[in-house]
mmCIF file of C-alpha atoms in Angstrom:
data_model
loop_
_atom_site.group_PDB
_atom_site.id
_atom_site.type_symbol
_atom_site.label_atom_id
_atom_site.label_comp_id
_atom_site.label_asym_id
_atom_site.label_seq_id
_atom_site.Cartn_x
_atom_site.Cartn_y
_atom_site.Cartn_z
ATOM 1 C CA MET A 1 123.090 121.966 122.188
ATOM 2 C CA SER A 2 123.673 122.824 125.784
ATOM 3 C CA THR A 3 123.425 120.308 128.617
ATOM 4 C CA PRO A 4 120.217 121.744 130.140
ATOM 5 C CA ARG A 5 118.473 121.569 126.759
ATOM 6 C CA ILE A 6 119.472 117.930 126.329
ATOM 7 C CA TRP A 7 118.144 117.063 129.786
ATOM 8 C CA LEU A 8 114.960 118.998 129.075
ATOM 9 C CA ALA A 9 114.469 117.049 125.844
ATOM 10 C CA ILE A 10 115.067 113.735 127.646
ATOM 11 C CA LEU A 11 112.583 114.705 130.366
ATOM 12 C CA ALA A 12 109.954 115.830 127.839
ATOM 13 C CA ILE A 13 110.273 112.632 125.802
ATOM 14 C CA GLY A 14 110.112 110.526 128.964
ATOM 15 C CA LEU A 15 106.976 112.291 130.176
ATOM 16 C CA ALA A 16 105.328 111.964 126.769
ATOM 17 C CA THR A 17 106.102 108.243 126.651
ATOM 18 C CA TYR A 18 104.822 107.747 130.195
ATOM 19 C CA GLY A 19 101.649 109.693 129.442
ATOM 20 C CA PHE A 20 100.998 107.725 126.271
ATOM 21 C CA ARG A 21 101.346 104.394 128.064
ATOM 22 C CA LEU A 22 99.318 105.565 131.042
ATOM 23 C CA SER A 23 96.491 106.683 128.764
ATOM 24 C CA PHE A 24 96.119 103.151 127.387
ATOM 25 C CA ILE A 25 96.242 101.623 130.858
ATOM 26 C CA HIS A 26 93.602 104.090 132.007
ATOM 27 C CA LEU A 27 91.465 103.542 128.907
ATOM 28 C CA PHE A 28 91.509 99.750 129.082
ATOM 29 C CA GLY A 29 90.958 99.864 132.847
ATOM 30 C CA ARG A 30 87.677 101.717 132.361
ATOM 31 C CA ILE A 31 86.140 99.421 129.768
ATOM 32 C CA ASP A 32 85.074 95.847 130.423
ATOM 33 C CA ASP A 33 85.626 94.355 126.982
ATOM 34 C CA VAL A 34 88.061 95.409 124.332
ATOM 35 C CA PRO A 35 86.098 95.991 121.121
ATOM 36 C CA SER A 36 86.650 93.240 118.562
ATOM 37 C CA ARG A 37 87.898 95.734 115.990
ATOM 38 C CA VAL A 38 90.599 97.014 118.368
ATOM 39 C CA SER A 39 91.481 93.461 119.391
ATOM 40 C CA ARG A 40 91.973 92.485 115.741
ATOM 41 C CA LEU A 41 94.202 95.495 115.150
ATOM 42 C CA LEU A 42 96.297 94.867 118.268
ATOM 43 C CA ARG A 43 97.337 91.473 116.869
ATOM 44 C CA PHE A 44 99.468 93.292 114.302
ATOM 45 C CA VAL A 45 101.459 95.377 116.783
ATOM 46 C CA PRO A 46 104.176 92.784 117.665
ATOM 47 C CA PRO A 47 105.012 91.919 114.022
ATOM 48 C CA ALA A 48 105.081 95.613 113.120
ATOM 49 C CA VAL A 49 107.443 96.421 115.993
ATOM 50 C CA LEU A 50 109.692 93.468 115.132
ATOM 51 C CA ALA A 51 109.806 94.524 111.492
ATOM 52 C CA ALA A 52 110.639 98.103 112.494
ATOM 53 C CA LEU A 53 113.545 96.831 114.581
ATOM 54 C CA VAL A 54 114.922 94.222 112.178
ATOM 55 C CA VAL A 55 114.439 95.538 108.638
ATOM 56 C CA PRO A 56 116.668 98.651 108.889
ATOM 57 C CA ASP A 57 119.582 96.449 109.951
ATOM 58 C CA LEU A 58 119.000 94.036 107.061
ATOM 59 C CA VAL A 59 118.643 96.603 104.317
ATOM 60 C CA THR A 60 121.915 98.480 104.424
ATOM 61 C CA ILE A 61 123.052 100.173 101.263
ATOM 62 C CA ARG A 62 126.596 99.287 100.250
ATOM 63 C CA PRO A 63 128.665 101.154 97.648
ATOM 64 C CA THR A 64 127.814 98.586 94.953
ATOM 65 C CA LEU A 65 124.712 96.533 94.256
ATOM 66 C CA SER A 66 126.659 93.267 94.288
ATOM 67 C CA ALA A 67 128.036 94.044 97.768
ATOM 68 C CA THR A 68 124.535 94.829 98.992
ATOM 69 C CA LEU A 69 123.058 91.574 97.648
ATOM 70 C CA VAL A 70 125.875 89.435 99.101
ATOM 71 C CA ASP A 71 125.574 90.981 102.564
ATOM 72 C CA ASP A 72 125.515 88.194 105.160
ATOM 73 C CA ARG A 73 122.747 89.831 107.200
ATOM 74 C CA LEU A 74 120.480 90.189 104.165
ATOM 75 C CA ILE A 75 120.968 86.536 103.152
ATOM 76 C CA ALA A 76 120.385 85.276 106.706
ATOM 77 C CA GLY A 77 117.311 87.491 107.000
ATOM 78 C CA ALA A 78 115.897 86.118 103.745
ATOM 79 C CA VAL A 79 116.493 82.530 104.922
ATOM 80 C CA ALA A 80 114.864 83.315 108.287
ATOM 81 C CA ALA A 81 111.895 84.933 106.518
ATOM 82 C CA ALA A 82 111.434 81.805 104.389
ATOM 83 C CA VAL A 83 111.545 79.587 107.492
ATOM 84 C CA ALA A 84 109.053 81.862 109.268
ATOM 85 C CA TRP A 85 106.712 81.746 106.291
ATOM 86 C CA ARG A 86 106.867 77.946 105.938
ATOM 87 C CA THR A 87 106.898 76.851 109.596
ATOM 88 C CA GLU A 88 105.317 79.781 111.496
ATOM 89 C CA ASN A 89 107.617 78.753 114.361
ATOM 90 C CA VAL A 90 109.454 81.570 116.136
ATOM 91 C CA PHE A 91 112.163 79.340 117.618
ATOM 92 C CA ALA A 92 112.911 77.698 114.266
ATOM 93 C CA THR A 93 113.063 81.109 112.598
ATOM 94 C CA ILE A 94 115.545 82.489 115.122
ATOM 95 C CA ALA A 95 117.649 79.310 115.174
ATOM 96 C CA VAL A 96 117.891 78.982 111.397
ATOM 97 C CA GLY A 97 118.469 82.723 110.886
ATOM 98 C CA MET A 98 121.254 82.904 113.480
ATOM 99 C CA GLY A 99 122.763 79.627 112.240
ATOM 100 C CA THR A 100 122.818 80.963 108.693
ATOM 101 C CA LEU A 101 124.345 84.262 109.813
ATOM 102 C CA TRP A 102 127.072 82.535 111.815
ATOM 103 C CA LEU A 103 127.779 80.097 108.996
ATOM 104 C CA LEU A 104 128.101 82.902 106.473
ATOM 105 C CA ARG A 105 130.061 85.183 108.756
ATOM 106 C CA PHE A 106 132.560 82.709 110.203
ATOM 107 C CA VAL A 107 132.852 79.972 107.567
ATOM 108 C CA VAL A 108 131.848 81.063 104.099
ATOM 109 C CA LEU A 109 132.715 84.761 103.984
ATOM 110 C CA ALA A 110 135.578 84.659 106.512
#
C-alpha cells in the first residue's frame, strides 16, 4: 500500500469513530431519560470490552496441547476468573491474577 492510501484509511477510520461517538452524545443529549431497556443493556458493555481485550491474550495456541494448558497466562487468568466469580472484587481479581502470573513466571516456571 502506498503512503497516501494508508493516511486516507487512518483518516476514514478516525472520522467514522468520531461520528459514531458523536451520534451517541447527540442522541443522549436530546432525550431526558435513558430507556430502561437500553440502560440494562449498557451494563454489559464494560465486561464485554474487557473480555474482548483479555481473552485473546489468554487463549494462545501452542504447538502442543500440554504446552497450551501449562501456559502461565492461561493459569493466572483461570485463577483470576475464579477470584472474580467468588469475590466480585475488581482489586482482588487484579491483585491475585497478577500475583499468580508473577509467581508462575519468575518462580515456578523460571
